[in-house]
């Protein structure tokens, strides 16, 4: 693995996490909910929304991409993230949303996993920047995603 490319990739993700954290804090301002940010590199989901009793009610996973939002018909994430959502949903319920921040056109797309509908495809993918091996991924059609406006 190229150490410099990996460090640049990590920094790229961290910068975008700060931006999305601000967006989520603005979304949940003036509500009974608050945002908890998981700043370690390999957290299950990046952001947790907690109610006034500190119960997790919603989790967000951010995927930062160096592409345009309409560059591909699907966007993907590692299958382990969906497995986590499924196991946590069985334990405590809640909502699980995936966000893609596409920096080439500065757009944010969201897709909320629905445990009652399989509206995604199982497949494979690879992070070529990190020279990772091909792994199991979830592919979600961009037609199923919502654009979020935040400035």
PDB file of C-alpha atoms in Angstrom:
ATOM      1  CA  UNK A   1       0.000   0.000   0.000  1.00  0.00           C
ATOM      2  CA  UNK A   2       1.246   3.469  -0.832  1.00  0.00           C
ATOM      3  CA  UNK A   3       1.512   5.156   2.575  1.00  0.00           C
ATOM      4  CA  UNK A   4       1.321   8.734   1.228  1.00  0.00           C
ATOM      5  CA  UNK A   5      -1.775   8.020  -0.883  1.00  0.00           C
ATOM      6  CA  UNK A   6      -3.414   6.312   2.090  1.00  0.00           C
ATOM      7  CA  UNK A   7      -2.661   9.272   4.394  1.00  0.00           C
ATOM      8  CA  UNK A   8      -4.041  11.701   1.797  1.00  0.00           C
ATOM      9  CA  UNK A   9      -7.161   9.550   1.468  1.00  0.00           C
ATOM     10  CA  UNK A  10      -7.662   9.543   5.249  1.00  0.00           C
ATOM     11  CA  UNK A  11      -7.228  13.326   5.417  1.00  0.00           C
ATOM     12  CA  UNK A  12      -9.683  13.765   2.534  1.00  0.00           C
ATOM     13  CA  UNK A  13     -12.274  11.754   4.467  1.00  0.00           C
ATOM     14  CA  UNK A  14     -11.643  13.617   7.738  1.00  0.00           C
ATOM     15  CA  UNK A  15     -12.119  17.029   6.108  1.00  0.00           C
ATOM     16  CA  UNK A  16     -15.438  15.922   4.655  1.00  0.00           C
ATOM     17  CA  UNK A  17     -16.553  14.450   7.990  1.00  0.00           C
ATOM     18  CA  UNK A  18     -16.185  17.902   9.573  1.00  0.00           C
ATOM     19  CA  UNK A  19     -18.356  19.429   6.850  1.00  0.00           C
ATOM     20  CA  UNK A  20     -21.059  16.764   7.239  1.00  0.00           C
ATOM     21  CA  UNK A  21     -20.925  16.995  11.041  1.00  0.00           C
ATOM     22  CA  UNK A  22     -21.777  20.701  10.761  1.00  0.00           C
ATOM     23  CA  UNK A  23     -24.633  19.884   8.387  1.00  0.00           C
ATOM     24  CA  UNK A  24     -26.100  17.258  10.737  1.00  0.00           C
ATOM     25  CA  UNK A  25     -25.754  19.568  13.733  1.00  0.00           C
ATOM     26  CA  UNK A  26     -27.670  22.225  11.802  1.00  0.00           C
ATOM     27  CA  UNK A  27     -30.336  19.668  10.812  1.00  0.00           C
ATOM     28  CA  UNK A  28     -30.881  18.601  14.425  1.00  0.00           C
ATOM     29  CA  UNK A  29     -30.512  22.043  16.029  1.00  0.00           C
ATOM     30  CA  UNK A  30     -33.551  23.104  18.047  1.00  0.00           C
ATOM     31  CA  UNK A  31     -34.652  19.478  18.499  1.00  0.00           C
ATOM     32  CA  UNK A  32     -34.355  17.070  21.403  1.00  0.00           C
ATOM     33  CA  UNK A  33     -31.665  15.162  19.474  1.00  0.00           C
ATOM     34  CA  UNK A  34     -27.914  15.637  19.400  1.00  0.00           C
ATOM     35  CA  UNK A  35     -25.137  14.455  17.095  1.00  0.00           C
ATOM     36  CA  UNK A  36     -22.300  12.224  18.255  1.00  0.00           C
ATOM     37  CA  UNK A  37     -19.321  12.041  15.922  1.00  0.00           C
ATOM     38  CA  UNK A  38     -17.089   8.963  15.877  1.00  0.00           C
ATOM     39  CA  UNK A  39     -13.729  10.336  14.895  1.00  0.00           C
ATOM     40  CA  UNK A  40     -11.744   7.108  14.899  1.00  0.00           C
ATOM     41  CA  UNK A  41     -10.866   5.774  11.481  1.00  0.00           C
ATOM     42  CA  UNK A  42     -12.685   2.446  11.517  1.00  0.00           C
ATOM     43  CA  UNK A  43     -15.944   3.204  13.324  1.00  0.00           C
ATOM     44  CA  UNK A  44     -19.061   1.253  12.378  1.00  0.00           C
ATOM     45  CA  UNK A  45     -20.941   4.393  11.322  1.00  0.00           C
ATOM     46  CA  UNK A  46     -19.540   7.924  11.407  1.00  0.00           C
ATOM     47  CA  UNK A  47     -22.396   9.750  13.124  1.00  0.00           C
ATOM     48  CA  UNK A  48     -24.986   8.739  15.689  1.00  0.00           C
ATOM     49  CA  UNK A  49     -28.088  10.768  16.525  1.00  0.00           C
ATOM     50  CA  UNK A  50     -29.147  10.369  20.150  1.00  0.00           C
ATOM     51  CA  UNK A  51     -32.383  11.341  21.845  1.00  0.00           C
ATOM     52  CA  UNK A  52     -32.683  13.114  25.213  1.00  0.00           C
ATOM     53  CA  UNK A  53     -32.185   9.744  26.961  1.00  0.00           C
ATOM     54  CA  UNK A  54     -28.984   9.087  24.974  1.00  0.00           C
ATOM     55  CA  UNK A  55     -30.640   6.308  22.975  1.00  0.00           C
ATOM     56  CA  UNK A  56     -29.308   5.966  19.426  1.00  0.00           C
ATOM     57  CA  UNK A  57     -32.184   6.657  17.044  1.00  0.00           C
ATOM     58  CA  UNK A  58     -30.390   7.250  13.740  1.00  0.00           C
ATOM     59  CA  UNK A  59     -26.923   6.509  12.367  1.00  0.00           C
ATOM     60  CA  UNK A  60     -25.214   8.049   9.344  1.00  0.00           C
ATOM     61  CA  UNK A  61     -22.298   6.663   7.361  1.00  0.00           C
ATOM     62  CA  UNK A  62     -20.382   9.068   5.129  1.00  0.00           C
ATOM     63  CA  UNK A  63     -18.669   7.974   1.949  1.00  0.00           C
ATOM     64  CA  UNK A  64     -16.490  10.693   0.411  1.00  0.00           C
ATOM     65  CA  UNK A  65     -15.935  10.344  -3.307  1.00  0.00           C
ATOM     66  CA  UNK A  66     -13.685  12.199  -5.765  1.00  0.00           C
ATOM     67  CA  UNK A  67     -16.324  11.961  -8.501  1.00  0.00           C
ATOM     68  CA  UNK A  68     -19.386  13.775  -9.804  1.00  0.00           C
ATOM     69  CA  UNK A  69     -22.658  12.660  -8.265  1.00  0.00           C
ATOM     70  CA  UNK A  70     -24.002  11.487 -11.629  1.00  0.00           C
ATOM     71  CA  UNK A  71     -20.793   9.881 -12.878  1.00  0.00           C
ATOM     72  CA  UNK A  72     -21.992   6.308 -12.235  1.00  0.00           C
ATOM     73  CA  UNK A  73     -25.480   4.744 -12.131  1.00  0.00           C
ATOM     74  CA  UNK A  74     -24.764   3.338  -8.647  1.00  0.00           C
ATOM     75  CA  UNK A  75     -22.700   4.275  -5.638  1.00  0.00           C
ATOM     76  CA  UNK A  76     -21.311   1.651  -3.311  1.00  0.00           C
ATOM     77  CA  UNK A  77     -20.106   0.899   0.179  1.00  0.00           C
ATOM     78  CA  UNK A  78     -18.604  -2.154   1.901  1.00  0.00           C
ATOM     79  CA  UNK A  79     -21.021  -4.942   2.759  1.00  0.00           C
ATOM     80  CA  UNK A  80     -19.839  -4.914   6.389  1.00  0.00           C
ATOM     81  CA  UNK A  81     -21.605  -1.551   6.888  1.00  0.00           C
ATOM     82  CA  UNK A  82     -24.957  -3.043   5.888  1.00  0.00           C
ATOM     83  CA  UNK A  83     -24.315  -6.105   8.049  1.00  0.00           C
ATOM     84  CA  UNK A  84     -23.744  -3.756  10.992  1.00  0.00           C
ATOM     85  CA  UNK A  85     -27.005  -1.894  10.258  1.00  0.00           C
ATOM     86  CA  UNK A  86     -28.933  -5.165  10.078  1.00  0.00           C
ATOM     87  CA  UNK A  87     -27.538  -6.478  13.364  1.00  0.00           C
ATOM     88  CA  UNK A  88     -28.128  -3.193  15.210  1.00  0.00           C
ATOM     89  CA  UNK A  89     -31.645  -2.927  13.813  1.00  0.00           C
ATOM     90  CA  UNK A  90     -32.451  -6.392  15.200  1.00  0.00           C
ATOM     91  CA  UNK A  91     -31.056  -5.395  18.627  1.00  0.00           C
ATOM     92  CA  UNK A  92     -32.517  -1.904  19.069  1.00  0.00           C
ATOM     93  CA  UNK A  93     -34.260  -0.669  15.940  1.00  0.00           C
ATOM     94  CA  UNK A  94     -33.417   2.779  14.604  1.00  0.00           C
ATOM     95  CA  UNK A  95     -32.628   4.268  11.237  1.00  0.00           C
ATOM     96  CA  UNK A  96     -29.483   3.900   9.117  1.00  0.00           C
ATOM     97  CA  UNK A  97     -28.617   6.360   6.366  1.00  0.00           C
ATOM     98  CA  UNK A  98     -25.717   6.395   3.939  1.00  0.00           C
ATOM     99  CA  UNK A  99     -24.402   9.719   2.653  1.00  0.00           C
ATOM    100  CA  UNK A 100     -22.154  10.175  -0.355  1.00  0.00           C
ATOM    101  CA  UNK A 101     -20.324  13.478  -0.635  1.00  0.00           C
ATOM    102  CA  UNK A 102     -19.228  13.826  -4.268  1.00  0.00           C
ATOM    103  CA  UNK A 103     -16.659  16.599  -4.312  1.00  0.00           C
ATOM    104  CA  UNK A 104     -16.312  17.152  -8.067  1.00  0.00           C
ATOM    105  CA  UNK A 105     -19.777  18.740  -8.189  1.00  0.00           C
ATOM    106  CA  UNK A 106     -20.081  19.434  -4.438  1.00  0.00           C
ATOM    107  CA  UNK A 107     -23.238  17.352  -4.016  1.00  0.00           C
ATOM    108  CA  UNK A 108     -24.451  15.188  -1.172  1.00  0.00           C
ATOM    109  CA  UNK A 109     -26.682  12.196  -1.833  1.00  0.00           C
ATOM    110  CA  UNK A 110     -28.492  10.151   0.797  1.00  0.00           C
ATOM    111  CA  UNK A 111     -30.066   6.728   0.879  1.00  0.00           C
ATOM    112  CA  UNK A 112     -31.800   5.357   3.950  1.00  0.00           C
ATOM    113  CA  UNK A 113     -31.701   1.606   4.364  1.00  0.00           C
ATOM    114  CA  UNK A 114     -35.171   0.135   4.711  1.00  0.00           C
ATOM    115  CA  UNK A 115     -35.176  -3.289   6.426  1.00  0.00           C
ATOM    116  CA  UNK A 116     -38.419  -4.213   4.631  1.00  0.00           C
ATOM    117  CA  UNK A 117     -37.214  -3.561   1.068  1.00  0.00           C
ATOM    118  CA  UNK A 118     -34.144  -4.859  -0.744  1.00  0.00           C
ATOM    119  CA  UNK A 119     -33.597  -1.910  -3.067  1.00  0.00           C
ATOM    120  CA  UNK A 120     -29.865  -2.471  -3.519  1.00  0.00           C
ATOM    121  CA  UNK A 121     -27.640  -4.994  -5.261  1.00  0.00           C
ATOM    122  CA  UNK A 122     -24.968  -7.166  -3.723  1.00  0.00           C
ATOM    123  CA  UNK A 123     -21.768  -7.054  -5.712  1.00  0.00           C
ATOM    124  CA  UNK A 124     -18.074  -6.378  -5.527  1.00  0.00           C
ATOM    125  CA  UNK A 125     -15.871  -3.313  -5.528  1.00  0.00           C
ATOM    126  CA  UNK A 126     -12.376  -2.085  -4.906  1.00  0.00           C
ATOM    127  CA  UNK A 127     -10.636   1.032  -3.620  1.00  0.00           C
ATOM    128  CA  UNK A 128      -7.928   1.396  -6.249  1.00  0.00           C
ATOM    129  CA  UNK A 129      -6.358   4.430  -4.565  1.00  0.00           C
ATOM    130  CA  UNK A 130      -5.579   2.293  -1.518  1.00  0.00           C
ATOM    131  CA  UNK A 131      -4.728  -0.732  -3.707  1.00  0.00           C
ATOM    132  CA  UNK A 132      -7.235  -2.819  -1.766  1.00  0.00           C
ATOM    133  CA  UNK A 133      -8.326  -6.275  -2.791  1.00  0.00           C
ATOM    134  CA  UNK A 134     -11.737  -6.683  -4.376  1.00  0.00           C
ATOM    135  CA  UNK A 135     -14.342  -7.087  -1.634  1.00  0.00           C
ATOM    136  CA  UNK A 136     -18.071  -7.567  -1.211  1.00  0.00           C
ATOM    137  CA  UNK A 137     -19.976  -4.314  -1.633  1.00  0.00           C
ATOM    138  CA  UNK A 138     -23.488  -2.977  -1.751  1.00  0.00           C
ATOM    139  CA  UNK A 139     -24.455  -1.028  -4.879  1.00  0.00           C
ATOM    140  CA  UNK A 140     -27.291   1.498  -4.624  1.00  0.00           C
ATOM    141  CA  UNK A 141     -28.842   3.129  -7.667  1.00  0.00           C
ATOM    142  CA  UNK A 142     -28.461   6.901  -7.683  1.00  0.00           C
ATOM    143  CA  UNK A 143     -32.097   7.003  -8.851  1.00  0.00           C
ATOM    144  CA  UNK A 144     -33.062   5.894  -5.321  1.00  0.00           C
ATOM    145  CA  UNK A 145     -31.044   8.645  -3.651  1.00  0.00           C
ATOM    146  CA  UNK A 146     -32.062  12.090  -2.523  1.00  0.00           C
ATOM    147  CA  UNK A 147     -29.891  15.158  -3.023  1.00  0.00           C
ATOM    148  CA  UNK A 148     -29.275  17.167   0.129  1.00  0.00           C
ATOM    149  CA  UNK A 149     -28.708  20.897  -0.156  1.00  0.00           C
ATOM    150  CA  UNK A 150     -26.391  22.381   2.444  1.00  0.00           C
ATOM    151  CA  UNK A 151     -24.445  25.600   2.278  1.00  0.00           C
TER     152      UNK A 151
END
